[in-house]
Coordinates of C-alpha atoms in Angstrom, one line a residue:
M1 CA 141.7 160.3 100.6
P2 CA 144.6 159.0 98.6
D3 CA 147.8 161.1 98.7
T4 CA 149.8 159.7 95.9
L5 CA 149.7 159.6 92.1
T6 CA 149.3 155.8 92.1
A7 CA 145.6 156.3 93.0
P8 CA 143.7 158.5 90.4
I9 CA 142.0 161.6 91.7
P10 CA 138.3 160.6 91.8
M11 CA 136.6 162.4 89.0
K12 CA 133.9 161.7 86.3
A13 CA 135.0 160.1 83.1
A14 CA 134.3 163.3 81.1
R15 CA 135.9 166.0 83.1
W16 CA 134.5 169.6 83.1
V17 CA 137.3 172.0 83.7
G18 CA 136.8 175.6 84.7
V19 CA 139.5 178.2 84.2
L20 CA 139.3 181.3 86.4
T21 CA 141.6 184.0 85.1
L22 CA 142.5 187.2 87.0
P23 CA 143.9 190.5 85.5
G24 CA 147.8 190.4 85.2
F25 CA 147.9 186.7 84.7
S26 CA 150.9 185.2 82.8
L27 CA 150.1 184.0 79.3
L28 CA 152.9 181.5 79.4
A29 CA 151.7 179.9 82.7
Q30 CA 148.0 179.8 81.4
A31 CA 149.0 178.3 78.1
C32 CA 151.1 175.6 79.9
A33 CA 148.3 174.7 82.1
L34 CA 145.6 174.5 79.3
E35 CA 147.3 173.4 76.1
P36 CA 148.0 169.8 77.3
L37 CA 144.3 169.4 78.0
V38 CA 143.4 170.7 74.5
V39 CA 146.0 168.5 72.8
V40 CA 145.1 165.3 74.7
N41 CA 141.5 165.7 73.5
Q42 CA 142.9 165.8 69.8
L43 CA 145.2 162.9 70.3
A44 CA 142.6 160.7 72.1
G45 CA 140.0 161.5 69.4
Q46 CA 137.4 162.3 72.0
R47 CA 136.7 165.1 74.5
L48 CA 138.4 164.0 77.7
Y49 CA 138.4 167.6 79.1
R50 CA 135.8 170.3 78.5
L51 CA 137.0 173.8 79.2
Q52 CA 134.9 176.8 80.4
A53 CA 136.4 180.2 81.0
F54 CA 135.6 182.3 84.0
S55 CA 136.5 185.8 85.2
P56 CA 135.5 188.1 88.0
G57 CA 132.3 189.7 86.8
G58 CA 132.5 188.0 83.5
G59 CA 134.4 190.8 81.6
E60 CA 137.5 190.7 79.5
V61 CA 140.7 190.1 81.4
A62 CA 144.1 191.7 80.5
S63 CA 147.2 189.7 80.8
M64 CA 150.6 190.7 82.2
A65 CA 151.5 191.5 78.6
D66 CA 148.4 193.7 78.3
L67 CA 146.7 191.3 75.8
S68 CA 143.0 190.8 76.5
Q69 CA 141.2 187.6 76.9
A70 CA 137.7 187.7 75.6
A71 CA 134.7 188.0 77.9
C72 CA 134.1 185.0 80.1
T73 CA 131.3 183.6 82.3
P74 CA 131.0 185.4 85.6
F75 CA 132.8 183.4 88.2
E76 CA 129.9 183.7 90.6
L77 CA 128.0 181.4 88.2
A78 CA 130.6 178.6 88.4
S79 CA 128.8 175.4 89.0
T80 CA 129.6 173.0 91.8
E81 CA 129.3 170.3 89.2
L82 CA 132.7 171.3 87.8
D83 CA 135.2 168.5 88.2
M84 CA 138.2 170.9 88.4
L85 CA 138.9 174.6 88.5
I86 CA 142.3 176.1 87.4
V87 CA 143.0 179.5 88.9
C88 CA 145.5 181.6 86.8
A89 CA 146.5 184.7 88.6
P90 CA 149.5 187.1 88.7
S91 CA 152.3 186.7 91.2
P92 CA 152.7 188.5 93.5
L93 CA 148.9 188.5 93.9
P94 CA 147.7 192.1 94.3
V95 CA 145.3 193.3 97.0
M96 CA 141.8 192.4 96.0
H97 CA 138.5 193.8 97.1
D98 CA 136.2 191.3 95.5
S99 CA 134.9 189.5 98.6
A100 CA 132.9 187.1 96.4
L101 CA 135.9 185.2 95.1
P102 CA 137.1 183.5 98.4
G103 CA 133.6 182.5 99.3
Q104 CA 132.9 181.0 95.8
L105 CA 136.2 179.1 96.0
R106 CA 135.3 177.7 99.4
L107 CA 131.9 176.6 98.1
L108 CA 133.5 174.7 95.2
G109 CA 136.1 173.2 97.4
R110 CA 133.5 171.9 99.8
S111 CA 131.6 170.5 96.9
G112 CA 134.5 168.2 95.8
V113 CA 135.8 170.3 92.9
V114 CA 139.5 169.8 92.4
L115 CA 141.2 173.2 92.8
V116 CA 144.4 174.1 90.9
G117 CA 146.7 177.1 91.6
V118 CA 148.9 178.3 88.8
G119 CA 151.3 181.2 89.6
G120 CA 149.5 183.6 91.9
G121 CA 146.5 181.2 91.8
T122 CA 148.1 179.4 94.8
E123 CA 148.0 182.6 96.9
L124 CA 144.4 183.1 96.0
L125 CA 143.5 179.6 97.1
A126 CA 145.4 180.2 100.3
R127 CA 143.5 183.5 101.0
A128 CA 140.2 181.6 100.6
G129 CA 141.6 179.1 103.2
V130 CA 141.1 176.1 100.9
L131 CA 144.8 175.1 101.1
D132 CA 145.0 174.9 105.0
G133 CA 146.5 171.5 105.9
Y134 CA 147.6 170.8 102.3
R135 CA 151.1 170.7 100.7
A136 CA 151.3 173.5 98.2
T137 CA 153.9 175.4 96.2
L138 CA 154.1 178.6 94.2
P139 CA 156.8 180.7 92.3
W140 CA 160.0 180.6 94.4
Q141 CA 160.2 184.4 94.7
R142 CA 157.2 184.3 97.0
F143 CA 158.4 181.6 99.3
A144 CA 159.3 183.8 102.3
A145 CA 156.2 186.1 102.1
F146 CA 153.8 183.1 101.7
T147 CA 155.3 181.2 104.6
R148 CA 154.7 184.3 106.9
D149 CA 151.2 185.0 105.7
Y150 CA 149.8 181.4 105.5
P151 CA 151.3 179.3 108.2
R152 CA 148.6 176.7 108.0
V153 CA 149.6 175.8 104.5
R154 CA 152.4 173.1 104.2
L155 CA 154.6 175.0 101.7
T156 CA 157.2 173.1 99.8
Q157 CA 159.8 174.2 97.3
Q158 CA 158.9 171.6 94.7
L159 CA 158.2 172.2 91.0
F160 CA 154.6 171.2 91.7
E161 CA 152.5 169.6 94.3
I162 CA 149.5 167.2 93.9
D163 CA 148.0 166.7 97.3
R164 CA 144.7 165.0 97.2
D165 CA 142.2 167.4 95.5
R166 CA 144.6 170.4 95.5
L167 CA 147.2 171.0 92.8
T168 CA 149.7 173.9 92.8
C169 CA 152.8 174.7 90.8
G170 CA 155.7 177.2 90.5
G171 CA 154.0 178.9 87.5
G172 CA 155.6 179.2 84.1
T173 CA 156.5 175.9 82.4
A174 CA 156.0 174.1 85.7
A175 CA 152.3 174.2 85.0
M176 CA 152.8 171.9 82.0
D177 CA 154.7 169.3 84.0
M178 CA 151.9 169.3 86.6
M179 CA 149.2 168.9 83.9
M180 CA 151.1 166.2 82.0
T181 CA 151.5 164.3 85.3
L182 CA 147.7 164.7 85.9
I183 CA 146.9 163.4 82.5
A184 CA 149.1 160.3 83.1
T185 CA 147.1 159.7 86.3
H186 CA 143.8 160.1 84.5
H187 CA 144.5 158.4 81.2
G188 CA 147.8 156.5 81.4
R189 CA 151.4 157.3 80.9
E190 CA 151.4 156.2 77.2
L191 CA 148.9 158.9 76.3
A192 CA 150.7 161.5 78.4
E193 CA 153.9 160.6 76.6
R194 CA 152.2 161.3 73.2
V195 CA 151.2 164.7 74.4
S196 CA 154.8 165.3 75.6
E197 CA 156.0 164.4 72.1
H198 CA 153.6 166.8 70.6
F199 CA 155.2 169.7 72.6
V200 CA 158.7 168.3 71.6
L201 CA 159.5 167.9 75.3
E202 CA 162.5 165.8 76.0
R203 CA 160.9 164.7 79.4
V204 CA 158.3 165.6 81.9
R205 CA 159.9 166.9 85.0
M206 CA 159.1 165.2 88.3
A207 CA 157.3 167.1 91.1
D208 CA 160.2 167.0 93.5
E209 CA 162.7 168.7 91.1
P210 CA 163.8 172.3 92.3
Q211 CA 162.3 175.4 90.9
Q212 CA 165.6 177.4 91.0
V213 CA 168.5 176.5 88.7
P214 CA 171.3 175.3 91.0
L215 CA 174.0 178.0 91.5
R216 CA 176.7 175.8 89.9
A217 CA 174.7 175.3 86.8
R218 CA 174.1 179.1 86.6
L219 CA 177.8 179.8 86.8
G220 CA 178.7 177.1 84.2
H221 CA 182.2 175.8 84.5
A222 CA 183.4 178.4 86.9
P223 CA 185.9 177.2 89.5
A224 CA 184.7 175.9 92.8
P225 CA 186.2 178.8 94.9
L226 CA 184.0 181.3 92.8
V227 CA 180.8 179.2 93.3
D228 CA 181.6 178.8 97.0
A229 CA 182.1 182.6 97.3
V230 CA 178.7 183.4 95.7
M231 CA 177.0 180.8 98.0
L232 CA 178.6 182.5 101.0
M233 CA 177.4 185.9 99.7
E234 CA 173.8 184.6 99.3
A235 CA 173.9 183.1 102.8
N236 CA 175.1 186.3 104.4
I237 CA 172.9 189.1 103.0
E238 CA 172.0 190.6 106.4
E239 CA 175.5 190.6 107.8
P240 CA 177.7 191.0 104.7
L241 CA 181.3 189.6 104.7
T242 CA 184.2 191.7 103.6
T243 CA 186.2 190.6 100.5
H244 CA 189.0 189.7 102.9
E245 CA 186.8 187.5 105.0
L246 CA 185.4 185.7 102.0
A247 CA 188.9 185.0 100.8
E248 CA 189.9 183.7 104.3
H249 CA 186.9 181.4 104.4
L250 CA 187.8 180.0 101.0
G251 CA 191.5 179.6 101.8
I252 CA 192.7 181.8 98.9
S253 CA 194.1 185.3 98.6
R254 CA 192.0 188.4 98.2
R255 CA 193.7 189.1 94.8
Q256 CA 192.9 185.5 93.6
L257 CA 189.3 186.0 94.6
E258 CA 189.1 189.3 92.7
R259 CA 190.6 187.8 89.6
L260 CA 188.0 185.0 89.6
F261 CA 185.1 187.5 89.8
K262 CA 186.5 189.7 87.1
K263 CA 187.2 186.7 84.7
Y264 CA 183.8 184.9 85.2
L265 CA 181.4 187.6 86.4
Q266 CA 182.9 190.8 85.1
A267 CA 182.7 192.5 88.5
V268 CA 184.7 193.0 91.6
P269 CA 183.4 191.0 94.6
G270 CA 182.1 194.1 96.5
R271 CA 180.0 195.2 93.5
Y272 CA 178.6 191.8 92.9
Y273 CA 177.8 191.4 96.6
L274 CA 176.0 194.8 96.7
D275 CA 174.0 193.8 93.6
L276 CA 172.8 190.6 95.4
R277 CA 171.7 192.6 98.5
L278 CA 169.9 195.3 96.5
K279 CA 168.0 192.7 94.5
E280 CA 166.9 191.1 97.6
A281 CA 165.9 194.5 99.0
R282 CA 163.9 195.1 95.8
R283 CA 162.1 191.8 96.1
L284 CA 161.2 192.6 99.8
L285 CA 159.9 196.0 98.8
R286 CA 157.7 194.6 96.1
E287 CA 156.4 191.5 97.9
S288 CA 156.2 192.3 101.6
D289 CA 154.8 195.1 103.8
L290 CA 158.0 195.4 105.9
P291 CA 159.1 199.0 106.6
A292 CA 162.0 200.2 104.5
G293 CA 164.1 200.7 107.6
E294 CA 163.7 197.0 108.5
I295 CA 164.5 196.0 104.9
A296 CA 167.6 198.0 105.1
M297 CA 168.8 196.1 108.2
K298 CA 167.8 192.7 106.5
T299 CA 170.0 193.5 103.6
G300 CA 173.0 194.7 105.5
F301 CA 172.8 198.4 105.3
S302 CA 173.9 200.4 108.3
S303 CA 171.2 203.1 108.0
P304 CA 168.0 203.8 106.1
A305 CA 169.7 206.9 104.5
H306 CA 172.6 204.7 103.3
F307 CA 170.1 202.1 101.9
S308 CA 168.1 204.8 100.1
T309 CA 171.2 206.3 98.5
A310 CA 172.5 202.9 97.3
Y311 CA 169.1 201.9 96.0
R312 CA 168.6 205.0 94.1
N313 CA 172.1 204.8 92.5
H314 CA 171.5 201.3 91.5
F315 CA 167.8 201.3 90.3
G316 CA 167.2 204.9 89.6
V317 CA 164.4 205.2 92.1
T318 CA 164.2 205.4 95.9
P319 CA 162.8 202.6 98.0
R320 CA 159.7 204.8 98.6
E321 CA 159.2 205.3 94.9
E322 CA 159.7 201.6 94.3
R323 CA 156.6 200.9 96.4
L324 CA 154.6 203.7 94.9

């Protein structure tokens, strides 16, 4: 099958799009995936995409913001005649006990339905085994855990991926870039540009653009030694460098380094470094099943007790309470 956007994904002229929504989904990501399809219908003056909402069991679905989406069609009734299914799910994807979902996704995939993962939707598709051998991406915070859990998926760090009949994205506004690119593939770039203008978008981002804002952009016009210092910290979470070692690596004095941190980041280097390590520890506690002791080692703490104390002082809860 074709593996580039120069050859349109083989679908019918009038495309029937199912939307499977799971509890805890992101309203932003869902809107970014669906609104372009609604607007292109309006601008084209004809129905190019017909949407049908699905949910597990067919009931109402509460979003991450605790706003409910009206009752939908039960997903087990999803037809293999669908042209495309968009899966909107929370990220990280919680443990699920509905064994019917993976089987139904596999059935649709085998029937030639194009499967689209938005946010945690990528993880649900991976759990069903329908991404094995495909390139895929998902929100950047889940890269490490996803790589470990789904080694047969060719994970990339792109904004979105379109690999044959599988589409995945980093969630949030990346879903809009992905769908705009798909519209251009189906109906031409001129119509896609009209949709882009409707949303007052300066441009549609390319698939291979990074998900994370580059460090230099995040730090604005900060001097190069400060940017380099933060990069060194991020690269040495497990074995933290001392402030003196950081200064030596950068070829400046410790006092100069401390002045830079205070001026641009309003923190001393040690406190900023500790904050980075604890944020990484919190991510691992929330998104992995690693023991707290192992997470302590991975984030540069000499003992579980030291880790627990530092974590409680910073976040107001212990690592154990964080997981509960």
